[in-house]
Structure formats: structure tokens, C-alpha cells
Tab-separated table of N, CA and C in Angstrom:
chain	number	residue	atom	x	y	z
M	596	MET	N	18.964	-10.478	22.926
M	596	MET	CA	18.720	-9.795	21.680
M	596	MET	C	18.931	-8.297	21.888
M	597	SER	N	19.667	-7.683	20.993
M	597	SER	CA	19.937	-6.258	21.066
M	597	SER	C	18.712	-5.465	20.613
M	598	THR	N	18.452	-4.364	21.285
M	598	THR	CA	17.338	-3.488	20.876
M	598	THR	C	17.842	-2.268	20.134
M	599	ASN	N	19.149	-2.219	19.870
M	599	ASN	CA	19.714	-1.104	19.130
M	599	ASN	C	19.529	-1.333	17.634
M	600	SER	N	19.046	-0.321	16.962
M	600	SER	CA	18.882	-0.413	15.513
M	600	SER	C	20.207	-0.108	14.841
M	601	PRO	N	20.490	-0.812	13.755
M	601	PRO	CA	21.720	-0.504	13.034
M	601	PRO	C	21.595	0.845	12.327
M	602	ALA	N	22.736	1.458	12.074
M	602	ALA	CA	22.743	2.713	11.323
M	602	ALA	C	22.245	2.441	9.904
M	603	PRO	N	21.531	3.404	9.305
M	603	PRO	CA	21.057	3.208	7.930
M	603	PRO	C	22.221	2.956	6.976
M	604	LYS	N	22.008	2.069	6.039
M	604	LYS	CA	23.009	1.770	5.026
M	604	LYS	C	22.669	2.607	3.798
M	605	ALA	N	23.422	3.661	3.578
M	605	ALA	CA	23.143	4.603	2.490
M	605	ALA	C	23.225	3.953	1.114
M	606	SER	N	23.844	2.778	1.031
M	606	SER	CA	24.024	2.132	-0.267
M	606	SER	C	22.833	1.275	-0.682
M	607	THR	N	21.789	1.160	0.153
M	607	THR	CA	20.646	0.324	-0.214
M	607	THR	C	19.453	1.184	-0.620
M	608	SER	N	18.506	0.549	-1.276
M	608	SER	CA	17.292	1.267	-1.692
M	608	SER	C	16.407	1.613	-0.506
M	609	PHE	N	16.601	0.966	0.633
M	609	PHE	CA	15.728	1.171	1.791
M	609	PHE	C	15.884	2.557	2.409
M	610	VAL	N	17.001	3.221	2.184
M	610	VAL	CA	17.222	4.534	2.783
M	610	VAL	C	16.175	5.549	2.297
M	611	SER	N	15.564	5.319	1.150
M	611	SER	CA	14.568	6.261	0.602
M	611	SER	C	13.150	5.994	1.096
M	612	TRP	N	12.924	4.904	1.803
M	612	TRP	CA	11.561	4.509	2.170
M	612	TRP	C	10.927	5.491	3.143
M	613	GLN	N	9.657	5.832	2.856
M	613	GLN	CA	8.845	6.662	3.736
M	613	GLN	C	7.473	6.025	3.835
M	614	ALA	N	6.870	6.052	5.045
M	614	ALA	CA	5.504	5.534	5.166
M	614	ALA	C	4.629	6.317	4.197
M	615	ASN	N	3.804	5.596	3.428
M	615	ASN	CA	3.015	6.219	2.371
M	615	ASN	C	1.526	6.043	2.588
M	616	HIS	N	1.089	4.806	2.907
M	616	HIS	CA	-0.348	4.592	3.073
M	616	HIS	C	-0.648	3.329	3.861
M	617	ALA	N	-1.875	3.277	4.359
M	617	ALA	CA	-2.406	2.068	4.986
M	617	ALA	C	-3.671	1.700	4.234
M	618	GLY	N	-3.773	0.448	3.779
M	618	GLY	CA	-4.947	-0.035	3.056
M	618	GLY	C	-5.981	-0.560	4.035
M	619	ILE	N	-7.214	-0.044	3.922
M	619	ILE	CA	-8.299	-0.425	4.825
M	619	ILE	C	-9.481	-0.923	3.992
M	620	ILE	N	-9.990	-2.086	4.325
M	620	ILE	CA	-11.139	-2.668	3.624
M	620	ILE	C	-12.421	-2.047	4.158
M	621	VAL	N	-13.303	-1.632	3.233
M	621	VAL	CA	-14.597	-1.064	3.614
M	621	VAL	C	-15.692	-1.741	2.803
M	622	GLY	N	-16.924	-1.720	3.316
M	622	GLY	CA	-18.038	-2.380	2.645
M	622	GLY	C	-18.681	-1.561	1.547
M	623	ASN	N	-18.650	-0.225	1.661
M	623	ASN	CA	-19.266	0.661	0.671
M	623	ASN	C	-18.355	1.866	0.516
M	624	LEU	N	-17.824	2.076	-0.681
M	624	LEU	CA	-16.832	3.129	-0.881
M	624	LEU	C	-17.419	4.516	-0.677
M	625	ASP	N	-18.618	4.777	-1.208
M	625	ASP	CA	-19.216	6.099	-1.042
M	625	ASP	C	-19.439	6.421	0.430
M	626	ASP	N	-19.990	5.460	1.173
M	626	ASP	CA	-20.221	5.661	2.603
M	626	ASP	C	-18.905	5.871	3.347
M	627	ALA	N	-17.882	5.109	2.980
M	627	ALA	CA	-16.588	5.221	3.655
M	627	ALA	C	-15.933	6.570	3.368
M	628	ILE	N	-15.994	7.022	2.132
M	628	ILE	CA	-15.433	8.340	1.799
M	628	ILE	C	-16.125	9.410	2.631
M	629	ALA	N	-17.458	9.345	2.704
M	629	ALA	CA	-18.223	10.318	3.491
M	629	ALA	C	-17.834	10.240	4.969
M	630	TRP	N	-17.748	9.022	5.526
M	630	TRP	CA	-17.441	8.868	6.945
M	630	TRP	C	-16.055	9.407	7.274
M	631	TYR	N	-15.039	8.988	6.508
M	631	TYR	CA	-13.678	9.438	6.787
M	631	TYR	C	-13.532	10.940	6.572
M	632	SER	N	-14.283	11.506	5.631
M	632	SER	CA	-14.243	12.954	5.387
M	632	SER	C	-14.938	13.721	6.503
M	633	GLU	N	-16.138	13.268	6.869
M	633	GLU	CA	-16.940	13.977	7.874
M	633	GLU	C	-16.438	13.755	9.295
M	634	LYS	N	-16.086	12.532	9.633
M	634	LYS	CA	-15.720	12.201	11.015
M	634	LYS	C	-14.259	12.472	11.340
M	635	LEU	N	-13.363	12.312	10.369
M	635	LEU	CA	-11.933	12.462	10.625
M	635	LEU	C	-11.305	13.625	9.872
M	636	ASP	N	-12.131	14.391	9.138
M	636	ASP	CA	-11.656	15.547	8.366
M	636	ASP	C	-10.582	15.190	7.341
M	637	LEU	N	-10.618	13.955	6.844
M	637	LEU	CA	-9.674	13.582	5.788
M	637	LEU	C	-10.150	14.159	4.473
M	638	ARG	N	-9.211	14.518	3.644
M	638	ARG	CA	-9.502	15.135	2.348
M	638	ARG	C	-9.459	14.066	1.248
M	639	PHE	N	-10.519	14.019	0.449
M	639	PHE	CA	-10.589	13.091	-0.686
M	639	PHE	C	-9.555	13.506	-1.719
M	640	GLU	N	-8.771	12.544	-2.192
M	640	GLU	CA	-7.730	12.810	-3.187
M	640	GLU	C	-8.032	12.204	-4.555
M	641	ARG	N	-8.399	10.935	-4.577
M	641	ARG	CA	-8.523	10.236	-5.847
M	641	ARG	C	-9.385	8.999	-5.664
M	642	ARG	N	-10.053	8.610	-6.760
M	642	ARG	CA	-10.852	7.383	-6.767
M	642	ARG	C	-10.641	6.707	-8.113
M	643	TRP	N	-10.586	5.353	-8.112
M	643	TRP	CA	-10.449	4.619	-9.363
M	643	TRP	C	-10.951	3.200	-9.166
M	644	ALA	N	-11.062	2.483	-10.259
M	644	ALA	CA	-11.529	1.094	-10.215
M	644	ALA	C	-10.606	0.226	-11.056
M	645	ILE	N	-10.497	-1.013	-10.641
M	645	ILE	CA	-9.850	-2.048	-11.439
M	645	ILE	C	-10.859	-3.183	-11.475
M	646	GLY	N	-11.534	-3.329	-12.602
M	646	GLY	CA	-12.620	-4.298	-12.695
M	646	GLY	C	-13.714	-3.907	-11.722
M	647	GLU	N	-14.149	-4.854	-10.893
M	647	GLU	CA	-15.196	-4.593	-9.907
M	647	GLU	C	-14.652	-4.012	-8.600
M	648	LYS	N	-13.352	-3.959	-8.463
M	648	LYS	CA	-12.751	-3.453	-7.239
M	648	LYS	C	-12.640	-1.930	-7.331
M	649	GLN	N	-12.944	-1.262	-6.204
M	649	GLN	CA	-12.889	0.190	-6.153
M	649	GLN	C	-11.875	0.627	-5.105
M	650	PHE	N	-11.244	1.754	-5.376
M	650	PHE	CA	-10.212	2.284	-4.497
M	650	PHE	C	-10.433	3.781	-4.328
M	651	ALA	N	-10.030	4.312	-3.188
M	651	ALA	CA	-10.042	5.756	-2.972
M	651	ALA	C	-8.904	6.111	-2.034
M	652	TRP	N	-8.353	7.291	-2.236
M	652	TRP	CA	-7.311	7.812	-1.359
M	652	TRP	C	-7.831	9.027	-0.625
M	653	LEU	N	-7.555	9.089	0.664
M	653	LEU	CA	-7.855	10.250	1.481
M	653	LEU	C	-6.615	10.567	2.295
M	654	GLU	N	-6.425	11.848	2.635
M	654	GLU	CA	-5.305	12.208	3.487
M	654	GLU	C	-5.672	13.386	4.372
M	655	ALA	N	-4.896	13.595	5.423
M	655	ALA	CA	-5.144	14.696	6.347
M	655	ALA	C	-4.927	16.023	5.620
M	656	ALA	N	-5.877	16.937	5.760
M	656	ALA	CA	-5.823	18.213	5.044
M	656	ALA	C	-4.615	19.046	5.454
M	657	ALA	N	-4.291	19.058	6.744
M	657	ALA	CA	-3.208	19.905	7.231
M	657	ALA	C	-1.842	19.226	7.172
M	658	ALA	N	-1.820	17.923	6.994
M	658	ALA	CA	-0.553	17.183	6.981
M	658	ALA	C	-0.574	16.159	5.852
M	659	PRO	N	-0.570	16.633	4.600
M	659	PRO	CA	-0.618	15.680	3.492
M	659	PRO	C	0.639	14.818	3.441
M	660	GLY	N	0.497	13.669	2.826
M	660	GLY	CA	1.647	12.794	2.644
M	660	GLY	C	1.367	11.360	3.025
M	661	PHE	N	0.599	11.140	4.099
M	661	PHE	CA	0.236	9.778	4.475
M	661	PHE	C	-1.201	9.542	4.038
M	662	ILE	N	-1.433	8.489	3.267
M	662	ILE	CA	-2.724	8.229	2.628
M	662	ILE	C	-3.446	7.083	3.327
M	663	ILE	N	-4.747	7.236	3.497
M	663	ILE	CA	-5.612	6.134	3.881
M	663	ILE	C	-6.202	5.629	2.566
M	664	GLU	N	-5.881	4.395	2.186
M	664	GLU	CA	-6.372	3.809	0.947
M	664	GLU	C	-7.561	2.923	1.284
M	665	LEU	N	-8.742	3.306	0.789
M	665	LEU	CA	-9.946	2.522	1.012
M	665	LEU	C	-10.082	1.491	-0.095
M	666	LEU	N	-10.370	0.227	0.269
M	666	LEU	CA	-10.493	-0.884	-0.663
M	666	LEU	C	-11.908	-1.426	-0.574
M	667	CYS	N	-12.581	-1.591	-1.713
M	667	CYS	CA	-13.964	-2.060	-1.687
M	667	CYS	C	-14.237	-2.919	-2.920
M	668	GLY	N	-14.972	-4.004	-2.719
M	668	GLY	CA	-15.362	-4.841	-3.839
M	668	GLY	C	-15.244	-6.309	-3.511
M	669	PRO	N	-15.466	-7.151	-4.513
M	669	PRO	CA	-15.396	-8.600	-4.284
M	669	PRO	C	-13.983	-9.035	-3.922
M	670	GLY	N	-13.896	-10.118	-3.151
M	670	GLY	CA	-12.599	-10.667	-2.780
M	670	GLY	C	-12.041	-10.086	-1.506
M	671	GLN	N	-12.882	-9.411	-0.724
M	671	GLN	CA	-12.408	-8.815	0.521
M	671	GLN	C	-12.007	-9.900	1.503
M	672	ASP	N	-10.922	-9.659	2.176
M	672	ASP	CA	-10.449	-10.550	3.219
M	672	ASP	C	-9.963	-9.675	4.359
M	673	HIS	N	-10.621	-9.744	5.497
M	673	HIS	CA	-10.289	-8.867	6.609
M	673	HIS	C	-9.133	-9.374	7.457
M	674	SER	N	-8.544	-10.499	7.101
M	674	SER	CA	-7.423	-11.009	7.894
M	674	SER	C	-6.178	-10.182	7.636
M	675	ALA	N	-5.297	-10.157	8.607
M	675	ALA	CA	-4.051	-9.405	8.456
M	675	ALA	C	-3.023	-10.196	7.660
M	676	ALA	N	-3.114	-11.504	7.719
M	676	ALA	CA	-2.096	-12.340	7.086
M	676	ALA	C	-2.372	-12.526	5.598
M	677	HIS	N	-1.329	-12.751	4.874
M	677	HIS	CA	-1.419	-13.013	3.444
M	677	HIS	C	-0.950	-14.438	3.209
M	678	GLU	N	-1.867	-15.314	2.773
M	678	GLU	CA	-1.522	-16.730	2.610
M	678	GLU	C	-1.172	-17.102	1.178
M	679	GLY	N	-0.997	-16.148	0.332
M	679	GLY	CA	-0.625	-16.442	-1.045
M	679	GLY	C	-1.603	-15.847	-2.026
M	680	GLY	N	-1.263	-15.893	-3.272
M	680	GLY	CA	-2.081	-15.286	-4.304
M	680	GLY	C	-1.674	-13.840	-4.522
M	681	ASP	N	-2.113	-13.278	-5.610
M	681	ASP	CA	-1.760	-11.917	-5.986
M	681	ASP	C	-2.614	-10.926	-5.202
M	682	PRO	N	-2.014	-10.037	-4.390
M	682	PRO	CA	-2.782	-9.096	-3.579
M	682	PRO	C	-3.647	-8.147	-4.399
M	683	SER	N	-3.346	-7.972	-5.673
M	683	SER	CA	-4.182	-7.079	-6.477
M	683	SER	C	-5.535	-7.713	-6.774
M	684	PHE	N	-5.649	-9.017	-6.566
M	684	PHE	CA	-6.907	-9.706	-6.831
M	684	PHE	C	-7.655	-10.087	-5.562
M	685	THR	N	-6.983	-10.050	-4.421
M	685	THR	CA	-7.649	-10.281	-3.135
M	685	THR	C	-7.240	-9.155	-2.207
M	686	PHE	N	-8.209	-8.471	-1.628
M	686	PHE	CA	-7.903	-7.360	-0.739
M	686	PHE	C	-7.336	-7.863	0.572
M	687	ARG	N	-6.360	-7.168	1.079
M	687	ARG	CA	-5.765	-7.450	2.368
M	687	ARG	C	-5.421	-6.117	3.017
M	688	HIS	N	-5.532	-6.082	4.355
M	688	HIS	CA	-5.005	-4.922	5.058
M	688	HIS	C	-3.507	-4.917	4.805
M	689	HIS	N	-2.940	-3.744	4.599
M	689	HIS	CA	-1.514	-3.675	4.338
M	689	HIS	C	-0.971	-2.285	4.665
M	690	LEU	N	0.332	-2.191	4.799
M	690	LEU	CA	1.026	-0.930	4.998
M	690	LEU	C	1.871	-0.681	3.763
M	691	GLY	N	1.776	0.538	3.227
M	691	GLY	CA	2.515	0.884	2.020
M	691	GLY	C	3.650	1.854	2.315
M	692	PHE	N	4.743	1.680	1.592
M	692	PHE	CA	5.900	2.569	1.700
M	692	PHE	C	6.165	3.212	0.350
M	693	HIS	N	6.353	4.535	0.351
M	693	HIS	CA	6.803	5.218	-0.862
M	693	HIS	C	8.301	4.992	-0.970
M	694	VAL	N	8.745	4.633	-2.160
M	694	VAL	CA	10.164	4.359	-2.387
M	694	VAL	C	10.629	5.112	-3.626
M	695	ALA	N	11.919	5.306	-3.732
M	695	ALA	CA	12.478	5.964	-4.912
M	695	ALA	C	12.338	5.070	-6.141
M	696	SER	N	12.484	3.760	-5.948
M	696	SER	CA	12.393	2.815	-7.057
M	696	SER	C	11.810	1.490	-6.570
M	697	VAL	N	10.651	1.130	-7.081
M	697	VAL	CA	10.037	-0.159	-6.742
M	697	VAL	C	10.942	-1.294	-7.199
M	698	ASP	N	11.464	-1.182	-8.408
M	698	ASP	CA	12.291	-2.262	-8.954
M	698	ASP	C	13.560	-2.475	-8.123
M	699	ALA	N	14.219	-1.390	-7.723
M	699	ALA	CA	15.424	-1.516	-6.894
M	699	ALA	C	15.072	-2.093	-5.523
M	700	SER	N	13.932	-1.678	-4.967
M	700	SER	CA	13.509	-2.192	-3.666
M	700	SER	C	13.224	-3.685	-3.721
M	701	VAL	N	12.536	-4.124	-4.770
M	701	VAL	CA	12.219	-5.545	-4.923
M	701	VAL	C	13.501	-6.358	-5.109
M	702	LYS	N	14.434	-5.817	-5.857
M	702	LYS	CA	15.719	-6.507	-6.045
M	702	LYS	C	16.433	-6.666	-4.703
M	703	GLU	N	16.438	-5.604	-3.912
M	703	GLU	CA	17.089	-5.660	-2.594
M	703	GLU	C	16.361	-6.633	-1.666
M	704	LEU	N	15.029	-6.619	-1.689
M	704	LEU	CA	14.251	-7.563	-0.870
M	704	LEU	C	14.591	-9.005	-1.242
M	705	ALA	N	14.663	-9.280	-2.536
M	705	ALA	CA	14.982	-10.636	-2.993
M	705	ALA	C	16.376	-11.060	-2.540
M	706	GLN	N	17.325	-10.124	-2.586
M	706	GLN	CA	18.691	-10.432	-2.134
M	706	GLN	C	18.721	-10.761	-0.649
M	707	ARG	N	17.727	-10.256	0.097
M	707	ARG	CA	17.656	-10.502	1.538
M	707	ARG	C	16.688	-11.634	1.871
M	708	SER	N	16.306	-12.403	0.858
M	708	SER	CA	15.402	-13.556	1.001
M	708	SER	C	14.042	-13.190	1.591
M	709	VAL	N	13.543	-12.000	1.227
M	709	VAL	CA	12.200	-11.581	1.615
M	709	VAL	C	11.232	-12.074	0.555
M	710	SER	N	10.073	-12.568	0.969
M	710	SER	CA	9.087	-13.132	0.054
M	710	SER	C	8.327	-12.030	-0.679
M	711	VAL	N	8.615	-11.858	-1.970
M	711	VAL	CA	7.886	-10.911	-2.817
M	711	VAL	C	6.711	-11.683	-3.407
M	712	VAL	N	5.487	-11.223	-3.111
M	712	VAL	CA	4.296	-11.968	-3.518
M	712	VAL	C	3.603	-11.368	-4.743
M	713	ALA	N	3.985	-10.177	-5.143
M	713	ALA	CA	3.480	-9.575	-6.389
M	713	ALA	C	4.597	-8.719	-6.965
M	714	GLU	N	5.076	-9.124	-8.111
M	714	GLU	CA	6.184	-8.439	-8.773
M	714	GLU	C	5.769	-7.023	-9.194
M	715	PRO	N	6.738	-6.150	-9.457
M	715	PRO	CA	6.432	-4.768	-9.846
M	715	PRO	C	5.548	-4.687	-11.088
M	716	ARG	N	4.591	-3.764	-11.005
M	716	ARG	CA	3.720	-3.479	-12.156
M	716	ARG	C	3.155	-2.079	-11.983
M	717	ASP	N	2.731	-1.493	-13.086
M	717	ASP	CA	2.140	-0.162	-13.075
M	717	ASP	C	0.639	-0.250	-12.832
M	718	VAL	N	0.130	0.631	-11.952
M	718	VAL	CA	-1.301	0.779	-11.710
M	718	VAL	C	-1.642	2.186	-12.186
M	719	VAL	N	-2.096	2.273	-13.440
M	719	VAL	CA	-2.303	3.557	-14.095
M	719	VAL	C	-3.315	4.416	-13.341
M	720	GLY	N	-4.413	3.823	-12.860
M	720	GLY	CA	-5.434	4.590	-12.144
M	720	GLY	C	-4.913	5.268	-10.901
M	721	ALA	N	-3.901	4.706	-10.288
M	721	ALA	CA	-3.306	5.274	-9.079
M	721	ALA	C	-2.058	6.092	-9.391
M	722	ALA	N	-1.610	6.072	-10.650
M	722	ALA	CA	-0.378	6.739	-11.076
M	722	ALA	C	0.814	6.244	-10.247
M	723	ASN	N	0.853	4.926	-10.036
M	723	ASN	CA	1.911	4.315	-9.232
M	723	ASN	C	2.432	3.037	-9.867
M	724	ARG	N	3.670	2.734	-9.563
M	724	ARG	CA	4.250	1.410	-9.808
M	724	ARG	C	4.282	0.754	-8.439
M	725	VAL	N	3.855	-0.501	-8.346
M	725	VAL	CA	3.709	-1.152	-7.042
M	725	VAL	C	4.268	-2.569	-7.072
M	726	ALA	N	4.565	-3.072	-5.880
M	726	ALA	CA	4.899	-4.478	-5.662
M	726	ALA	C	4.540	-4.779	-4.207
M	727	PHE	N	4.319	-6.062	-3.892
M	727	PHE	CA	3.937	-6.471	-2.544
M	727	PHE	C	4.907	-7.526	-2.024
M	728	PHE	N	5.136	-7.485	-0.709
M	728	PHE	CA	5.955	-8.501	-0.053
M	728	PHE	C	5.357	-8.805	1.311
M	729	THR	N	5.801	-9.921	1.905
M	729	THR	CA	5.315	-10.302	3.225
M	729	THR	C	6.481	-10.484	4.187
M	730	ASP	N	6.138	-10.365	5.468
M	730	ASP	CA	7.115	-10.712	6.501
M	730	ASP	C	6.963	-12.206	6.793
M	731	PRO	N	7.783	-12.776	7.673
M	731	PRO	CA	7.688	-14.219	7.938
M	731	PRO	C	6.362	-14.661	8.550
M	732	TRP	N	5.554	-13.717	9.053
M	732	TRP	CA	4.271	-14.042	9.678
M	732	TRP	C	3.098	-13.828	8.738
M	733	GLY	N	3.375	-13.482	7.468
M	733	GLY	CA	2.325	-13.313	6.481
M	733	GLY	C	1.739	-11.924	6.398
M	734	ASN	N	2.256	-10.952	7.157
M	734	ASN	CA	1.757	-9.587	7.058
M	734	ASN	C	2.173	-8.979	5.726
M	735	LEU	N	1.248	-8.252	5.118
M	735	LEU	CA	1.446	-7.749	3.763
M	735	LEU	C	1.914	-6.297	3.763
M	736	PHE	N	2.887	-6.008	2.902
M	736	PHE	CA	3.426	-4.671	2.722
M	736	PHE	C	3.481	-4.361	1.228
M	737	GLU	N	3.376	-3.081	0.905
M	737	GLU	CA	3.429	-2.631	-0.485
M	737	GLU	C	4.511	-1.577	-0.614
M	738	VAL	N	5.258	-1.625	-1.701
M	738	VAL	CA	6.159	-0.533	-2.054
M	738	VAL	C	5.577	0.133	-3.292
M	739	THR	N	5.636	1.454	-3.307
M	739	THR	CA	4.987	2.217	-4.361
M	739	THR	C	5.846	3.399	-4.776
M	740	GLU	N	5.854	3.655	-6.064
M	740	GLU	CA	6.585	4.821	-6.596
M	740	GLU	C	5.671	5.519	-7.597
M	741	LYS	N	5.712	6.835	-7.600
M	741	LYS	CA	4.899	7.619	-8.531
M	741	LYS	C	5.384	7.390	-9.961
M	742	ILE	N	4.425	7.319	-10.899
M	742	ILE	CA	4.758	7.240	-12.319
M	742	ILE	C	3.958	8.316	-13.063
M	743	THR	N	4.392	8.643	-14.228
M	743	THR	CA	3.682	9.600	-15.080
M	743	THR	C	2.760	8.805	-15.987
M	744	VAL	N	1.493	9.180	-15.987
M	744	VAL	CA	0.514	8.484	-16.839
M	744	VAL	C	-0.064	9.407	-17.876
């Protein structure tokens, strides 16, 4: 097996991808915000809820751009694998990528036979359009693009 990476294909949506966030499950959002702020000097950015589920974003004060997304509420699952169901209704650890277009990325993923487990939709509280996909081992990934709300 070759360990050389292929050159980026400028014609695909993947060329715009940048690491954006990592989703971490926590038991108490207020306590987690305090801990990550006090212990790791992360800066609180935003908080919102979808039903009983709560979310918060924190990022490094001196190097903004990569977000730690805290997830709290019913339906927590600490496993890394995603066995099905809509990730917006069951929390999973995941890695998020900022993309130029969620819809173009999902189309490209589908053309490459990648399993898209949550189709694109707008999350107004986060000011993002999102979709989720998995690798062959069930690891969950999110693509996200900023939207105007």
C-alpha cells in the first residue's frame, strides 16, 4: 500500500475543507463551559438549544477558528461509532469540517459511495447548514457551512 497522498483535485468540493470543530459530550453544560474556560483558557462563543439538547461553542482565544462543541442532554452516547439514526437526535463524538458548500460536499460524498447519515439542513441556533456522514468503521463526521440567520 502506498503512503503517498494524491495531489488535491481542485475540481472537487473537498479542496475547500478545513477542520472546524470536535463535538464532545458533557454531563452538565454550565460546568463544562466553566471547566474548559478556566482550565484550558478557551473562550466562550455561543450557546443554544434544540429541544432538551444543549450546545455550546468554545475556541482558543489566541488562535480562533477551531471550535470545541460541547453537547449535553438526553440521548448521549459516548461511543465513537455511529450505528444509524439521525445524529441530530442522538449525540455522538464527531469531527466537523468547515466547507464552502454542504450541498456540494454531500453530492460529492454520494458520488464516492460515502454513507451520508443526515442530509443537509439548516441549524438556525448555530447559524450553520450541516450534514453528517460516516466512514466504513462507523466514525461520524460533520460538514458545516455558515448561513445568515
